[in-house]
mmCIF file of C-alpha atoms in Angstrom:
data_model
loop_
_atom_site.group_PDB
_atom_site.id
_atom_site.type_symbol
_atom_site.label_atom_id
_atom_site.label_comp_id
_atom_site.label_asym_id
_atom_site.label_seq_id
_atom_site.Cartn_x
_atom_site.Cartn_y
_atom_site.Cartn_z
ATOM 1 C CA MET A 2 -43.403 2.483 68.485
ATOM 2 C CA SER A 3 -43.139 5.083 65.732
ATOM 3 C CA LYS A 4 -46.536 6.536 64.362
ATOM 4 C CA LYS A 5 -47.239 5.414 60.923
ATOM 5 C CA LYS A 6 -47.153 8.244 58.611
ATOM 6 C CA THR A 7 -50.124 9.330 56.674
ATOM 7 C CA PHE A 8 -50.015 10.982 53.110
ATOM 8 C CA LEU A 9 -52.839 12.081 51.034
ATOM 9 C CA VAL A 10 -52.905 12.045 47.167
ATOM 10 C CA THR A 11 -55.114 14.197 45.303
ATOM 11 C CA ALA A 12 -56.472 13.645 41.504
ATOM 12 C CA ALA A 13 -56.057 10.133 43.043
ATOM 13 C CA THR A 14 -57.394 8.211 40.566
ATOM 14 C CA GLY A 15 -55.797 9.761 37.175
ATOM 15 C CA ASN A 16 -52.579 8.316 35.720
ATOM 16 C CA VAL A 17 -50.160 8.727 38.455
ATOM 17 C CA GLY A 18 -52.366 8.879 41.590
ATOM 18 C CA PRO A 19 -52.725 5.251 41.617
ATOM 19 C CA HIS A 20 -49.176 4.423 41.470
ATOM 20 C CA ALA A 21 -47.976 6.935 44.169
ATOM 21 C CA ALA A 22 -50.726 5.472 46.506
ATOM 22 C CA ALA A 23 -49.476 2.123 45.519
ATOM 23 C CA GLN A 24 -46.006 3.115 46.358
ATOM 24 C CA LEU A 25 -46.655 4.808 49.623
ATOM 25 C CA LEU A 26 -48.675 1.564 50.964
ATOM 26 C CA GLU A 27 -45.692 -0.605 50.027
ATOM 27 C CA ALA A 28 -43.409 1.767 51.937
ATOM 28 C CA GLY A 29 -45.908 1.202 55.233
ATOM 29 C CA ALA A 30 -47.231 4.701 55.146
ATOM 30 C CA ALA A 31 -51.148 5.036 55.161
ATOM 31 C CA VAL A 32 -52.368 6.705 52.397
ATOM 32 C CA ARG A 33 -55.503 8.615 51.705
ATOM 33 C CA ALA A 34 -57.134 9.607 48.537
ATOM 34 C CA LEU A 35 -58.934 12.496 47.433
ATOM 35 C CA VAL A 36 -61.794 11.971 45.057
ATOM 36 C CA LEU A 37 -65.052 13.223 43.702
ATOM 37 C CA LYS A 38 -68.168 11.406 45.263
ATOM 38 C CA ASP A 39 -69.349 10.483 41.993
ATOM 39 C CA ASP A 40 -65.836 8.979 40.784
ATOM 40 C CA PRO A 41 -66.158 6.184 38.553
ATOM 41 C CA ASN A 42 -62.347 5.044 38.551
ATOM 42 C CA THR A 43 -61.838 4.603 42.434
ATOM 43 C CA GLY A 44 -61.180 1.180 41.609
ATOM 44 C CA ARG A 45 -57.826 1.831 39.896
ATOM 45 C CA LEU A 46 -56.586 2.759 43.773
ATOM 46 C CA PRO A 47 -54.747 -0.277 45.264
ATOM 47 C CA GLU A 48 -56.871 -1.813 48.436
ATOM 48 C CA GLY A 49 -56.048 -0.040 51.462
ATOM 49 C CA THR A 50 -56.377 3.444 50.126
ATOM 50 C CA GLU A 51 -58.719 5.258 52.535
ATOM 51 C CA LEU A 52 -61.062 7.045 50.267
ATOM 52 C CA PHE A 53 -62.136 10.913 51.425
ATOM 53 C CA HIS A 54 -64.704 12.652 49.282
ATOM 54 C CA GLY A 55 -63.492 16.353 48.468
ATOM 55 C CA ASP A 56 -62.857 18.633 45.501
ATOM 56 C CA LEU A 57 -60.113 21.050 44.833
ATOM 57 C CA THR A 58 -62.287 23.821 43.572
ATOM 58 C CA ASP A 59 -64.103 23.803 47.475
ATOM 59 C CA PRO A 60 -61.249 24.210 49.946
ATOM 60 C CA ASP A 61 -63.322 23.536 52.918
ATOM 61 C CA SER A 62 -63.960 19.962 51.536
ATOM 62 C CA LEU A 63 -60.300 18.983 52.349
ATOM 63 C CA ASP A 64 -60.181 19.395 55.829
ATOM 64 C CA ALA A 65 -61.157 15.960 57.117
ATOM 65 C CA ALA A 66 -58.366 14.526 54.348
ATOM 66 C CA LEU A 67 -55.676 16.705 55.419
ATOM 67 C CA ASP A 68 -56.586 16.329 59.199
ATOM 68 C CA GLY A 69 -53.068 14.925 60.582
ATOM 69 C CA VAL A 70 -51.521 13.924 57.547
ATOM 70 C CA ASP A 71 -47.391 14.122 57.166
ATOM 71 C CA GLY A 72 -47.715 15.185 53.329
ATOM 72 C CA VAL A 73 -49.693 15.778 50.123
ATOM 73 C CA PHE A 74 -48.848 14.087 46.790
ATOM 74 C CA LEU A 75 -50.326 17.153 44.920
ATOM 75 C CA MET A 76 -51.661 16.872 41.353
ATOM 76 C CA TRP A 77 -54.127 19.832 40.028
ATOM 77 C CA PRO A 78 -56.395 18.099 37.530
ATOM 78 C CA PHE A 79 -57.500 21.373 35.796
ATOM 79 C CA PHE A 80 -56.444 23.223 32.971
ATOM 80 C CA THR A 81 -56.668 26.388 34.867
ATOM 81 C CA THR A 82 -56.342 27.685 38.405
ATOM 82 C CA ASP A 83 -59.152 29.805 40.231
ATOM 83 C CA VAL A 84 -57.615 32.824 41.958
ATOM 84 C CA THR A 85 -59.621 32.258 44.767
ATOM 85 C CA THR A 86 -59.819 28.416 45.615
ATOM 86 C CA ALA A 87 -56.206 27.790 44.667
ATOM 87 C CA PRO A 88 -54.363 30.203 47.348
ATOM 88 C CA ALA A 89 -56.995 28.699 49.813
ATOM 89 C CA VAL A 90 -55.934 25.130 49.000
ATOM 90 C CA THR A 91 -52.190 25.945 49.292
ATOM 91 C CA LYS A 92 -52.982 27.566 52.764
ATOM 92 C CA LYS A 93 -55.012 24.432 53.909
ATOM 93 C CA ILE A 94 -52.070 22.374 52.893
ATOM 94 C CA GLU A 95 -49.821 24.494 54.822
ATOM 95 C CA GLU A 96 -51.795 24.797 57.953
ATOM 96 C CA SER A 97 -52.258 20.969 57.940
ATOM 97 C CA THR A 98 -48.600 19.617 57.162
ATOM 98 C CA ARG A 99 -45.231 20.069 56.559
ATOM 99 C CA ARG A 100 -44.292 18.680 52.994
ATOM 100 C CA VAL A 101 -45.716 18.305 49.810
ATOM 101 C CA ALA A 102 -44.642 17.048 46.065
ATOM 102 C CA PHE A 103 -46.317 19.027 43.640
ATOM 103 C CA VAL A 104 -46.769 17.518 39.958
ATOM 104 C CA SER A 105 -45.947 20.734 37.627
ATOM 105 C CA SER A 106 -44.892 20.905 33.890
ATOM 106 C CA VAL A 107 -42.050 21.204 31.733
ATOM 107 C CA GLY A 108 -43.796 24.417 30.325
ATOM 108 C CA VAL A 109 -42.707 26.073 33.849
ATOM 109 C CA HIS A 110 -39.216 24.424 33.510
ATOM 110 C CA ILE A 111 -38.756 26.720 30.088
ATOM 111 C CA GLY A 112 -40.696 29.427 30.868
ATOM 112 C CA LEU A 113 -43.760 28.878 28.357
ATOM 113 C CA GLU A 114 -46.500 28.725 30.794
ATOM 114 C CA ARG A 115 -46.385 32.330 31.104
ATOM 115 C CA VAL A 116 -47.458 32.963 27.800
ATOM 116 C CA ASP A 117 -50.279 30.138 27.747
ATOM 117 C CA ASN A 118 -52.550 28.946 30.515
ATOM 118 C CA ASN A 119 -50.051 29.566 33.505
ATOM 119 C CA CYS A 120 -51.746 26.975 35.901
ATOM 120 C CA HIS A 121 -48.749 25.594 37.248
ATOM 121 C CA ALA A 122 -46.516 28.055 37.509
ATOM 122 C CA TYR A 123 -49.361 29.880 39.576
ATOM 123 C CA ILE A 124 -49.516 27.085 41.911
ATOM 124 C CA GLU A 125 -45.702 26.897 42.058
ATOM 125 C CA GLU A 126 -45.417 30.483 43.444
ATOM 126 C CA LEU A 127 -48.349 30.010 45.946
ATOM 127 C CA LEU A 128 -46.185 26.954 47.358
ATOM 128 C CA GLU A 129 -43.016 28.859 47.527
ATOM 129 C CA ALA A 130 -44.680 31.601 49.438
ATOM 130 C CA THR A 131 -45.090 28.871 52.211
ATOM 131 C CA ALA A 132 -43.443 27.469 54.811
ATOM 132 C CA LEU A 133 -43.937 23.962 53.201
ATOM 133 C CA ASP A 134 -41.089 21.895 52.270
ATOM 134 C CA TRP A 135 -42.052 21.616 48.798
ATOM 135 C CA THR A 136 -40.704 19.708 45.209
ATOM 136 C CA PHE A 137 -41.473 20.202 42.084
ATOM 137 C CA LEU A 138 -42.067 17.819 39.710
ATOM 138 C CA ARG A 139 -41.976 19.513 36.446
ATOM 139 C CA THR A 140 -42.718 16.501 33.896
ATOM 140 C CA THR A 141 -42.750 15.850 30.545
ATOM 141 C CA GLY A 142 -45.836 14.061 28.639
ATOM 142 C CA PHE A 143 -46.761 11.091 30.545
ATOM 143 C CA MET A 144 -45.984 7.762 28.304
ATOM 144 C CA ALA A 145 -49.890 7.164 29.144
ATOM 145 C CA ASN A 146 -50.905 10.080 26.652
ATOM 146 C CA ALA A 147 -50.513 7.472 24.326
ATOM 147 C CA LEU A 148 -53.756 5.966 25.290
ATOM 148 C CA GLY A 149 -55.489 8.682 23.804
ATOM 149 C CA PHE A 150 -54.319 6.629 20.440
ATOM 150 C CA ALA A 151 -55.880 3.811 21.484
ATOM 151 C CA GLY A 152 -59.161 3.775 19.782
ATOM 152 C CA GLN A 153 -57.545 4.796 16.401
ATOM 153 C CA ILE A 154 -55.367 2.090 16.689
ATOM 154 C CA ARG A 155 -57.999 -0.399 17.849
ATOM 155 C CA ASP A 156 -60.136 0.632 14.848
ATOM 156 C CA ASP A 157 -58.179 1.151 11.781
ATOM 157 C CA GLY A 158 -54.670 1.458 12.758
ATOM 158 C CA THR A 159 -54.104 5.115 11.952
ATOM 159 C CA VAL A 160 -53.433 7.612 14.177
ATOM 160 C CA ARG A 161 -54.611 11.026 13.342
ATOM 161 C CA PHE A 162 -52.989 13.690 15.240
ATOM 162 C CA PRO A 163 -51.023 16.769 14.748
ATOM 163 C CA TYR A 164 -47.016 17.002 14.869
ATOM 164 C CA GLY A 165 -46.088 13.066 14.440
ATOM 165 C CA ALA A 166 -42.240 14.545 14.451
ATOM 166 C CA ALA A 167 -42.666 16.139 17.584
ATOM 167 C CA VAL A 168 -39.822 14.419 20.090
ATOM 168 C CA ARG A 169 -40.710 13.808 23.242
ATOM 169 C CA THR A 170 -39.106 12.380 26.515
ATOM 170 C CA SER A 171 -42.161 10.925 28.183
ATOM 171 C CA VAL A 172 -42.088 9.495 31.430
ATOM 172 C CA HIS A 173 -43.843 6.410 32.881
ATOM 173 C CA GLU A 174 -46.275 7.402 35.128
ATOM 174 C CA ALA A 175 -44.764 5.027 38.181
ATOM 175 C CA ASP A 176 -41.547 6.776 37.523
ATOM 176 C CA LEU A 177 -42.893 10.017 38.108
ATOM 177 C CA ALA A 178 -44.895 8.939 41.341
ATOM 178 C CA ALA A 179 -41.510 7.273 42.261
ATOM 179 C CA VAL A 180 -39.720 10.794 42.532
ATOM 180 C CA GLY A 181 -42.474 12.483 44.672
ATOM 181 C CA VAL A 182 -43.041 9.441 47.034
ATOM 182 C CA THR A 183 -39.375 9.609 47.419
ATOM 183 C CA ALA A 184 -39.270 13.430 48.108
ATOM 184 C CA LEU A 185 -42.442 12.747 50.546
ATOM 185 C CA LEU A 186 -40.897 9.782 52.486
ATOM 186 C CA THR A 187 -36.918 11.167 53.040
ATOM 187 C CA GLY A 188 -37.663 15.068 53.312
ATOM 188 C CA ALA A 189 -34.213 14.734 51.319
ATOM 189 C CA HIS A 190 -35.458 17.119 48.245
ATOM 190 C CA THR A 191 -37.080 19.749 49.521
ATOM 191 C CA GLN A 192 -36.947 23.069 47.934
ATOM 192 C CA ARG A 193 -35.736 21.385 44.715
ATOM 193 C CA LYS A 194 -37.387 22.016 41.001
ATOM 194 C CA TYR A 195 -37.046 18.699 38.847
ATOM 195 C CA LEU A 196 -37.110 18.315 35.774
ATOM 196 C CA VAL A 197 -38.947 14.590 35.526
ATOM 197 C CA THR A 198 -38.614 12.880 32.487
ATOM 198 C CA GLY A 199 -38.239 9.509 30.516
ATOM 199 C CA PRO A 200 -34.728 8.160 29.455
ATOM 200 C CA GLU A 201 -35.241 8.359 25.892
ATOM 201 C CA GLU A 202 -36.246 10.578 22.536
ATOM 202 C CA LEU A 203 -39.156 9.474 20.983
ATOM 203 C CA SER A 204 -41.377 11.122 18.219
ATOM 204 C CA GLN A 205 -44.830 10.387 18.362
ATOM 205 C CA GLN A 206 -44.577 8.430 15.455
ATOM 206 C CA GLU A 207 -42.062 6.506 16.610
ATOM 207 C CA GLN A 208 -44.084 5.732 19.643
ATOM 208 C CA VAL A 209 -46.957 4.550 17.533
ATOM 209 C CA ARG A 210 -44.401 2.441 15.732
ATOM 210 C CA ILE A 211 -43.338 0.852 18.965
ATOM 211 C CA ILE A 212 -46.848 0.046 20.216
ATOM 212 C CA GLY A 213 -47.478 -1.552 16.730
ATOM 213 C CA GLU A 214 -44.346 -3.898 17.189
ATOM 214 C CA VAL A 215 -45.717 -4.645 20.912
ATOM 215 C CA VAL A 216 -49.350 -5.631 19.263
ATOM 216 C CA GLY A 217 -48.310 -7.494 16.192
ATOM 217 C CA ARG A 218 -49.736 -4.932 13.965
ATOM 218 C CA GLU A 219 -48.370 -2.279 11.256
ATOM 219 C CA LEU A 220 -49.893 0.967 12.534
ATOM 220 C CA HIS A 221 -49.788 4.050 10.607
ATOM 221 C CA TRP A 222 -49.616 8.061 11.475
ATOM 222 C CA GLN A 223 -51.349 10.516 9.681
ATOM 223 C CA ASP A 224 -50.462 14.129 10.405
ATOM 224 C CA VAL A 225 -53.475 16.558 11.217
ATOM 225 C CA GLU A 226 -53.073 20.308 10.317
ATOM 226 C CA HIS A 227 -52.299 22.852 12.998
ATOM 227 C CA ASP A 228 -55.582 24.981 12.675
ATOM 228 C CA SER A 229 -57.754 21.626 12.105
ATOM 229 C CA ALA A 230 -56.160 20.373 15.352
ATOM 230 C CA ARG A 231 -56.507 23.908 17.310
ATOM 231 C CA ALA A 232 -60.317 23.706 16.437
ATOM 232 C CA ALA A 233 -60.873 19.849 17.449
ATOM 233 C CA MET A 234 -59.126 20.481 20.772
ATOM 234 C CA VAL A 235 -61.393 23.867 21.500
ATOM 235 C CA ALA A 236 -64.366 21.850 20.917
ATOM 236 C CA SER A 237 -63.598 18.922 22.986
ATOM 237 C CA GLY A 238 -63.229 21.693 26.179
ATOM 238 C CA TRP A 239 -59.727 22.861 25.912
ATOM 239 C CA PRO A 240 -59.493 26.370 26.592
ATOM 240 C CA PRO A 241 -57.944 28.303 23.577
ATOM 241 C CA ALA A 242 -54.929 29.491 25.347
ATOM 242 C CA TYR A 243 -53.955 26.077 26.382
ATOM 243 C CA ALA A 244 -54.713 24.632 23.280
ATOM 244 C CA ASP A 245 -52.310 27.184 21.611
ATOM 245 C CA GLY A 246 -49.618 26.507 24.024
ATOM 246 C CA ALA A 247 -49.694 22.727 23.739
ATOM 247 C CA LEU A 248 -49.532 22.964 19.638
ATOM 248 C CA ASP A 249 -46.980 25.644 19.650
ATOM 249 C CA TYR A 250 -44.899 23.236 22.001
ATOM 250 C CA PHE A 251 -45.342 20.398 19.807
ATOM 251 C CA SER A 252 -44.194 22.406 16.808
ATOM 252 C CA MET A 253 -41.268 23.613 18.496
ATOM 253 C CA ILE A 254 -40.000 19.894 19.631
ATOM 254 C CA THR A 255 -40.241 18.870 15.762
ATOM 255 C CA GLU A 256 -37.445 21.419 15.584
ATOM 256 C CA LYS A 257 -35.453 20.426 18.787
ATOM 257 C CA ALA A 258 -36.151 17.207 20.724
ATOM 258 C CA GLU A 259 -38.042 18.001 24.298
ATOM 259 C CA LEU A 260 -35.521 18.585 27.286
ATOM 260 C CA GLY A 261 -34.364 15.094 29.073
ATOM 261 C CA SER A 262 -33.174 14.397 32.201
ATOM 262 C CA THR A 263 -31.489 11.645 34.806
ATOM 263 C CA VAL A 264 -33.732 12.736 37.786
ATOM 264 C CA VAL A 265 -35.595 9.780 38.028
ATOM 265 C CA GLU A 266 -32.251 7.267 38.277
ATOM 266 C CA ASP A 267 -30.858 9.897 40.316
ATOM 267 C CA VAL A 268 -33.624 10.308 42.825
ATOM 268 C CA THR A 269 -34.823 6.627 43.168
ATOM 269 C CA GLY A 270 -31.498 4.667 42.168
ATOM 270 C CA ARG A 271 -33.008 2.943 39.524
ATOM 271 C CA PRO A 272 -33.389 3.808 35.505
ATOM 272 C CA ALA A 273 -36.337 5.559 34.189
ATOM 273 C CA ARG A 274 -38.502 2.589 32.383
ATOM 274 C CA THR A 275 -38.838 2.907 28.488
ATOM 275 C CA PHE A 276 -41.676 3.706 26.259
ATOM 276 C CA ARG A 277 -41.506 -0.107 25.211
ATOM 277 C CA SER A 278 -41.920 -1.417 28.846
ATOM 278 C CA TRP A 279 -44.663 1.162 29.063
ATOM 279 C CA ALA A 280 -46.572 -0.389 25.728
ATOM 280 C CA GLU A 281 -45.756 -3.992 26.668
ATOM 281 C CA GLU A 282 -47.631 -3.138 30.247
ATOM 282 C CA ARG A 283 -50.728 -1.591 28.526
ATOM 283 C CA ALA A 284 -50.901 -4.083 25.428
ATOM 284 C CA ASP A 285 -54.428 -4.934 25.952
ATOM 285 C CA ASP A 286 -55.749 -1.198 25.685
ATOM 286 C CA PHE A 287 -54.255 -1.359 21.993
ATOM 287 C CA ARG A 288 -55.937 -4.472 21.050
#
């Protein structure tokens, strides 16, 4: 009898990690989740997931979680990278396993990260320098980013945010997870740099309109001026360079839609989910 494969999911309790864990479990794998000791969101993980306490800023804390794993679904849950810990983390992964699927960013794909936060680009370079079989998932926005509008929608139905005309190709988190999980399970997508997107172009205003149709309310959009939005982002903890990069990108995709791809269907064999289907799944969050 062949040994059950074991995979580690980092940043496991966010928007993507629970989907990756569930899909790996469904495929018959054993799943470990790297979580902080005080993580309040472990309930998001599916039953059968084994919890390991660790922190990507403390590479030695990963040893137990990495012991004997066949691959890692890697998400870096910080705005920036540390020039000491990030290389140590990738080295730990290389010493422990063979395969890694890394959730990167469209900013790397279009060369934007080199002029703002440089987080995902740096980790991609570290992984490329290893002997690992890596797959990069250069994603556009998560559909779950729209949950940031939920409080305003529930309050008075007016979303106040910059660049409502920015046209996105946001991806369902389960679809993003599915591409990475397929890469980990099959090994058929190594050394590939995939742009992972949803199937449609929608402005942020159009996303809000769809949410309104799903929940049965007329919603409204109010643009927030660039400098005011930047000040609010920095005040809430965003590094200034990251806030600048994000807002400049939003401005750019008001003129030309965010890039799209058919990677989800090409890799998984089924069409990517629409934003409306995501909104229907999450309708209660907006009511």
